[in-house]
Coordinates of N, CA and C in Angstrom, one line a residue:
X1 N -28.2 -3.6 8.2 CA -27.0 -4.3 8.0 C -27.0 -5.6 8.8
X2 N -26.7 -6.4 8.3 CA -26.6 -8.0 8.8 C -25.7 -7.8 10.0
X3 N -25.7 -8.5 10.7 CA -24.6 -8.5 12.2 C -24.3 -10.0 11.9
X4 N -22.4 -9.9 12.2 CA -21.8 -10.8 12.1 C -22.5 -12.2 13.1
X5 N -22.2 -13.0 12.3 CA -22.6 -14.4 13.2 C -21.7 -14.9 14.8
X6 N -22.3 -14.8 15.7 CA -22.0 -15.5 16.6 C -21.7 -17.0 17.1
X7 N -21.2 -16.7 17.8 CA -20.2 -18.5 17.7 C -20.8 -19.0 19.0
X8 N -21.8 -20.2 19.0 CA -22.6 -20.9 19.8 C -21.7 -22.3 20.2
X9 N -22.0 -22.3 21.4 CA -21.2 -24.0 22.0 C -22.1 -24.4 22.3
X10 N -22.5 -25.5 21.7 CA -23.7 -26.6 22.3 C -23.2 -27.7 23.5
X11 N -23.8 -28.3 23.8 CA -23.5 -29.1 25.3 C -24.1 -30.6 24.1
X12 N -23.4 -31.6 24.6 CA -23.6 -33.0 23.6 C -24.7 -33.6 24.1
X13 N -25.3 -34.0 23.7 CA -26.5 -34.7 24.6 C -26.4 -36.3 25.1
X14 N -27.1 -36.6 25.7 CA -26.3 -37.6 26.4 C -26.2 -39.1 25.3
X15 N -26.8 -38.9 24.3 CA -26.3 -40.1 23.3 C -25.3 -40.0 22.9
X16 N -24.8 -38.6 22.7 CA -23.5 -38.2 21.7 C -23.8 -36.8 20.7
X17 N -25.2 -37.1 20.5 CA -25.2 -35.9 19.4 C -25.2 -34.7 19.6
X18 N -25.1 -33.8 18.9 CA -24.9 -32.4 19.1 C -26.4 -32.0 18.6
X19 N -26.8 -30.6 19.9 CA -28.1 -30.3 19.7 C -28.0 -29.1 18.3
X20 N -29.2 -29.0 17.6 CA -28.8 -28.4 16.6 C -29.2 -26.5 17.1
X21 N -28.1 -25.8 17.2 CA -28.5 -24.5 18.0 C -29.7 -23.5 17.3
X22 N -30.3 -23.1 17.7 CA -31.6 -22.2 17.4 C -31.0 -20.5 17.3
X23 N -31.2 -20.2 16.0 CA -30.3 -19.0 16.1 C -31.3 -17.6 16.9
X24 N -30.4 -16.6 17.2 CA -31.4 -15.7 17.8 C -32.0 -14.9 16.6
X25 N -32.8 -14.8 17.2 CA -33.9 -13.4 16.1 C -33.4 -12.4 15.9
X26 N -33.0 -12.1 14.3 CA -32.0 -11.0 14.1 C -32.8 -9.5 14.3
X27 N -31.7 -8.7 15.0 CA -32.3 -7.3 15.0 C -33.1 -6.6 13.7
X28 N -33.9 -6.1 14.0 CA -34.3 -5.4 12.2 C -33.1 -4.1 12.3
X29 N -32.7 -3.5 11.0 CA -32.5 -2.0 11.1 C -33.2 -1.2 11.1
X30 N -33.0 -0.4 12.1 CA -33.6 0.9 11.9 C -34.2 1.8 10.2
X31 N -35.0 2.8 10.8 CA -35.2 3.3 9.1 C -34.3 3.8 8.4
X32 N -34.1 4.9 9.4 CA -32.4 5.6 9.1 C -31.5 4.3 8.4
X33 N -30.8 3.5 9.4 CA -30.0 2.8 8.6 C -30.7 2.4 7.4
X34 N -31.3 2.2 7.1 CA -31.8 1.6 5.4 C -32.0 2.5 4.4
X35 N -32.5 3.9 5.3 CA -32.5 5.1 3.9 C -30.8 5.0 3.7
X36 N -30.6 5.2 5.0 CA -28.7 5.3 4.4 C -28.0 4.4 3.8
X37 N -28.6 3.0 3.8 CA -27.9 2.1 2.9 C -28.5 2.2 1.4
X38 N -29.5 3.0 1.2 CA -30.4 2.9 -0.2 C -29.8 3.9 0.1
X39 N -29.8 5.3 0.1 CA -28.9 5.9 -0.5 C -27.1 5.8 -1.4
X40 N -26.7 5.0 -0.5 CA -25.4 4.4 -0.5 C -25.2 4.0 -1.7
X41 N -26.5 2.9 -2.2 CA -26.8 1.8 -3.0 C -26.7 2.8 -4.5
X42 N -27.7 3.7 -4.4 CA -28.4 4.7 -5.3 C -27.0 5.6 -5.8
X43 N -25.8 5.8 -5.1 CA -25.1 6.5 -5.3 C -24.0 5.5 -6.1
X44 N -24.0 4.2 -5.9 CA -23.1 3.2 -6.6 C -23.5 2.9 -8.1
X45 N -25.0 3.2 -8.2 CA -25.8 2.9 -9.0 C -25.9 4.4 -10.1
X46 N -25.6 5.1 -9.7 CA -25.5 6.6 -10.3 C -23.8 6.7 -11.1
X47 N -22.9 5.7 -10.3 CA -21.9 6.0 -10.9 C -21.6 4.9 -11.9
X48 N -22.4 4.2 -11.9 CA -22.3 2.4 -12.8 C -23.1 3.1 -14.2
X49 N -24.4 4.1 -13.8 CA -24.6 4.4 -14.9 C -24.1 5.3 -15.8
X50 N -23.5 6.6 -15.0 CA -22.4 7.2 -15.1 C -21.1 6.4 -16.8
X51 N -20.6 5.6 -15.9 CA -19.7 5.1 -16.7 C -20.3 4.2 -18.2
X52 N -21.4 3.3 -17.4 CA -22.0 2.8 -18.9 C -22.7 3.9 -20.1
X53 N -22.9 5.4 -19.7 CA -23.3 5.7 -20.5 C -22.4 6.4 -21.4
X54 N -20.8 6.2 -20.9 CA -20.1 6.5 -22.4 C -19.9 5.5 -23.2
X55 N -19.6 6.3 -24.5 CA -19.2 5.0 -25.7 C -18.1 4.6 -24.9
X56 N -18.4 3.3 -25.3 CA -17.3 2.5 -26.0 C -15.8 2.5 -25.3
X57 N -15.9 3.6 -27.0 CA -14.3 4.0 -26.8 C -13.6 4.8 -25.8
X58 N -14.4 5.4 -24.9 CA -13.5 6.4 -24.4 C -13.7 5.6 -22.8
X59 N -14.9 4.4 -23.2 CA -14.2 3.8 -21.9 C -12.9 2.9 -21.9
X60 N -12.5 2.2 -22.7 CA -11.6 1.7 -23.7 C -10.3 2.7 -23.7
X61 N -10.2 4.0 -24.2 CA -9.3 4.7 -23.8 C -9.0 4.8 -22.6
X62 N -9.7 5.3 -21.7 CA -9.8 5.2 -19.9 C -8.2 3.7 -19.5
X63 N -9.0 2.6 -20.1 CA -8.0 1.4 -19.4 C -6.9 1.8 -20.3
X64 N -7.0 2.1 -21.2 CA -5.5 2.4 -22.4 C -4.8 3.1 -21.5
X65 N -4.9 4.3 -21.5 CA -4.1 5.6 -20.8 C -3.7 4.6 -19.1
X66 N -4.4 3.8 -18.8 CA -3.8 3.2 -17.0 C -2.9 2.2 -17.4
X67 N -3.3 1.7 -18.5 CA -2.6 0.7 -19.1 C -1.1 1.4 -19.6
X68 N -0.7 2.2 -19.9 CA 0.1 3.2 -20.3 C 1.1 3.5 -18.9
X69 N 0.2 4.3 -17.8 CA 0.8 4.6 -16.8 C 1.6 3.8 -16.0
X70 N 0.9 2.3 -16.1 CA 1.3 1.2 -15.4 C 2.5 0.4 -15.8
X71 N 2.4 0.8 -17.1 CA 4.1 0.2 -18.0 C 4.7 0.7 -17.7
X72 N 4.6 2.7 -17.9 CA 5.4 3.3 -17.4 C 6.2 3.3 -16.1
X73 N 5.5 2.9 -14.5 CA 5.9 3.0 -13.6 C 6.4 1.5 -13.6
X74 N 6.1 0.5 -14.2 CA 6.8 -0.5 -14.4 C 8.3 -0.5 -15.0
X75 N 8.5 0.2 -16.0 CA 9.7 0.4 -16.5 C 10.9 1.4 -15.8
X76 N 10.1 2.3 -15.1 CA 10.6 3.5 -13.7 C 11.4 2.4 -13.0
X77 N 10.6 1.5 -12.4 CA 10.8 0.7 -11.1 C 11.8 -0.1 -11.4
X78 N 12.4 -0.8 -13.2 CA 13.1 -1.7 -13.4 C 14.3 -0.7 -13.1
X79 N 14.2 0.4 -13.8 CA 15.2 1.6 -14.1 C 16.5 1.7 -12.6
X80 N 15.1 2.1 -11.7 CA 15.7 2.4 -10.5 C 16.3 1.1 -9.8
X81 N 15.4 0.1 -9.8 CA 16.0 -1.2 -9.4 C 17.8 -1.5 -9.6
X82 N 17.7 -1.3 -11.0 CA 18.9 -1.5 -11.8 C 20.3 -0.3 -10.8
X83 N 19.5 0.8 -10.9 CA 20.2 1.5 -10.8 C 21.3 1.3 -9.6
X84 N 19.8 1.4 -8.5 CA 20.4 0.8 -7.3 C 21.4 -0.1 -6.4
X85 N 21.0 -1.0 -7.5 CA 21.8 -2.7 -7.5 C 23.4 -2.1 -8.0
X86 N 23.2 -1.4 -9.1 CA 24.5 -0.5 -9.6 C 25.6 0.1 -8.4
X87 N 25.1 1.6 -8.1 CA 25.6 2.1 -7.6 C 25.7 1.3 -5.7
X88 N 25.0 0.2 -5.4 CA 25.5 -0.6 -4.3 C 27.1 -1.2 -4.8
X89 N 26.9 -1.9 -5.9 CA 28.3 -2.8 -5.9 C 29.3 -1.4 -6.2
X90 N 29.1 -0.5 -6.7 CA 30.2 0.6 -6.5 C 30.6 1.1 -5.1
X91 N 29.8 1.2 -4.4 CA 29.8 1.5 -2.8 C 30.7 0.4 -2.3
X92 N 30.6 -0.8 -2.6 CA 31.0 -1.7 -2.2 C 32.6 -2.3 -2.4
X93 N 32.9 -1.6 -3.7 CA 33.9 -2.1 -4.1 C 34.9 -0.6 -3.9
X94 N 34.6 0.3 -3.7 CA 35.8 1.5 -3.4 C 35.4 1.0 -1.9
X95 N 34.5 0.8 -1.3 CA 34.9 0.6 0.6 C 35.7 -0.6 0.8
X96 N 35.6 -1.6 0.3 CA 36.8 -2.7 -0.3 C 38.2 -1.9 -0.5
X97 N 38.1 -1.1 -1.6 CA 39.4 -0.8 -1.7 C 40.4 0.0 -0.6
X98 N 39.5 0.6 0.1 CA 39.9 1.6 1.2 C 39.9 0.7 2.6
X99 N 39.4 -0.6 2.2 CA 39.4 -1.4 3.8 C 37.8 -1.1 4.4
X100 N 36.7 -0.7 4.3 CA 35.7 -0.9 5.0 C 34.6 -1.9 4.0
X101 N 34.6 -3.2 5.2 CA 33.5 -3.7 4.9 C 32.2 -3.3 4.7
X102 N 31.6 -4.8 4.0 CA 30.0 -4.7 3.6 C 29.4 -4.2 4.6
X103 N 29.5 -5.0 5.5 CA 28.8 -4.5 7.0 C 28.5 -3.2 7.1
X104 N 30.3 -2.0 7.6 CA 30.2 -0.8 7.4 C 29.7 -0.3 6.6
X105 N 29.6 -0.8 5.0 CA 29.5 0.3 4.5 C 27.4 0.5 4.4
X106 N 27.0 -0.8 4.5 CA 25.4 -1.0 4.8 C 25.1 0.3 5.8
X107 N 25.6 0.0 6.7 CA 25.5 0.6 8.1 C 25.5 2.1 7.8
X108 N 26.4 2.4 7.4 CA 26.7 3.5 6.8 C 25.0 4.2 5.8
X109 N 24.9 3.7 5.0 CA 24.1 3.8 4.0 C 22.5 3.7 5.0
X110 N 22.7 2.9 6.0 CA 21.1 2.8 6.7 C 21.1 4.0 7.9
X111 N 22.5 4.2 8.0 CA 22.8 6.0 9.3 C 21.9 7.0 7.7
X112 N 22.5 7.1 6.7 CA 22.2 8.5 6.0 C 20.4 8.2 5.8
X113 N 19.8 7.0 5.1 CA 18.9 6.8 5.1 C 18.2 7.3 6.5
X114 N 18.1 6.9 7.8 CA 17.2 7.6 8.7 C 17.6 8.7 8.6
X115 N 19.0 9.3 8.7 CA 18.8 10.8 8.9 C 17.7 11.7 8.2
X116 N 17.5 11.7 6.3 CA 16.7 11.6 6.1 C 15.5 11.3 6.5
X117 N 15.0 10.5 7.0 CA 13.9 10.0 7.4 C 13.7 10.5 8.8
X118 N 14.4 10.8 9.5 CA 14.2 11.5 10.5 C 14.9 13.1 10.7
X119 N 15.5 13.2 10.3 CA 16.2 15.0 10.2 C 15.0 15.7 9.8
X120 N 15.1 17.1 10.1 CA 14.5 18.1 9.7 C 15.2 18.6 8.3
X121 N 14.7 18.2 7.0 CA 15.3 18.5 5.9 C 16.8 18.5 5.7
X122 N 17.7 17.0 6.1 CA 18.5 16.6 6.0 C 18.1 16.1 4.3
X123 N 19.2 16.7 3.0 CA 19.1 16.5 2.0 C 20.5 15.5 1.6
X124 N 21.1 15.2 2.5 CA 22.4 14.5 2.1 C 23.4 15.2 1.4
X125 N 23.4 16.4 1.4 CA 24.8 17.3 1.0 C 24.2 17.9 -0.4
X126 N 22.7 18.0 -0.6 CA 22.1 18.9 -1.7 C 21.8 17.8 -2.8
X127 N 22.4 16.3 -2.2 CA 22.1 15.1 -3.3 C 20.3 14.9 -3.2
X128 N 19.8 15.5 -2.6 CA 18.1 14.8 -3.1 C 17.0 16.3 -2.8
X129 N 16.9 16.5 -4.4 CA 15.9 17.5 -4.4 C 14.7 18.2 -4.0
X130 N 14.8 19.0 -3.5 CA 13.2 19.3 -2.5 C 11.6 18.5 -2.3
X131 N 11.5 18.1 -4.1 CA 10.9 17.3 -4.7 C 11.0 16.0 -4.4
X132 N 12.0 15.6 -4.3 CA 12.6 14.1 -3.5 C 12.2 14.4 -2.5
X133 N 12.5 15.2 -1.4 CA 12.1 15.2 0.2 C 10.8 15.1 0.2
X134 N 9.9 16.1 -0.5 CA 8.5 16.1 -0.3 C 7.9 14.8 -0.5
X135 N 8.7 14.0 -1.5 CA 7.9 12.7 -1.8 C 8.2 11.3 -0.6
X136 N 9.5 11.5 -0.6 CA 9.5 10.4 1.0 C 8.9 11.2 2.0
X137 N 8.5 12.3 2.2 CA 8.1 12.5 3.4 C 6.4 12.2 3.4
X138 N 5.9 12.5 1.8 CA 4.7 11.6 2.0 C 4.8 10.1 2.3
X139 N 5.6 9.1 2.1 CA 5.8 8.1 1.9 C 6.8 7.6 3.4
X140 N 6.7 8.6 4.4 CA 7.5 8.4 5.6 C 7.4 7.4 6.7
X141 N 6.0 7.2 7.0 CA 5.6 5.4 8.1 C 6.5 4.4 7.0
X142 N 6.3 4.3 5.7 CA 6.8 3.0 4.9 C 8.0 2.8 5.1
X143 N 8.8 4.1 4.6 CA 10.0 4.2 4.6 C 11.0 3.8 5.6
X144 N 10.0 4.3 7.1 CA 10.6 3.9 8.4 C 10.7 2.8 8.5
X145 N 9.7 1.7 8.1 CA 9.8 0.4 8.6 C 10.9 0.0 7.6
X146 N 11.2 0.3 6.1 CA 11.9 -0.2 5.6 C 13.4 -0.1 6.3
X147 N 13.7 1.0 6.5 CA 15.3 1.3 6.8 C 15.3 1.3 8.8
X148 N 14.5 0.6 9.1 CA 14.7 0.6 10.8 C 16.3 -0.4 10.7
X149 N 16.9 0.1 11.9 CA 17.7 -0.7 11.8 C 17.6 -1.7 13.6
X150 N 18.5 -2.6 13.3 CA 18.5 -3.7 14.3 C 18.3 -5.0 13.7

């Protein structure tokens, strides 16, 4: 494997010009490293053939079906987006009516969020199903950074 380039300072010479630097003599690899990058190679090359040796179509189906799932989770994401945006201005407008501000009621909404995110199977009163916890809790470093507060 190539080794990154080093960064040489030449000294100017006394006309002005810069001497031109003489690189050093690159290490060889080892043998090992090279069976292990030809293996590496051979194993990229197994799956390139792999794939070119289906028809056609079923590689064509392959991007169809991602192509499918990706609309789907595209159309998920508007769903929930929407949703969200929804049920905030509802949040917003009965804490209005009762006298707590945007402020509070954010604040509010960013306390239940970490509890969640930090509680030991804090479900918010049975509102988010087992299936919901398991999935933010895969999704738990992100999540943290999202709803930190300060």
């Amino acid at each position: 494997m190539p080794t990154p380039p080093a960064i040489t300072i030449v000294q100017p010479n006394v006309d002005g010009s810069l001497p031109i630097p003489v690189a050093a003599p690159a290490a060889e690899p080892s043998a090992q490293a090279l069976q292990e990058r030809a293996e590496a190679l051979q194993d990229q090359v197994d799956d390139l053939q792999a794939l070119l040796a289906k028809p056609l179509n079923e590689i064509l189906a392959d991007r169809e079906k991602a192509l499918e799932a990706a609309a789907a989770w595209d159309a998920f994401g508007a769903m929930w987006m929407l949703s969200q945006r929804a049920m905030r201005r509802v949040a917003l407008d009965l804490g209005g009516q009762i006298g707590v501000s945007e402020a509070e009621v954010v604040a509010r909404a960013m306390q239940y969020a970490n509890e969640v995110l930090n509680g030991d199977g804090v479900d918010l009163g049975g509102s988010i199903a087992p299936a919901q916890l398991a999935h933010i809790a895969r999704h738990r470093p992100y999540l943290r950074k999202q709803f930190r507060q300060g």
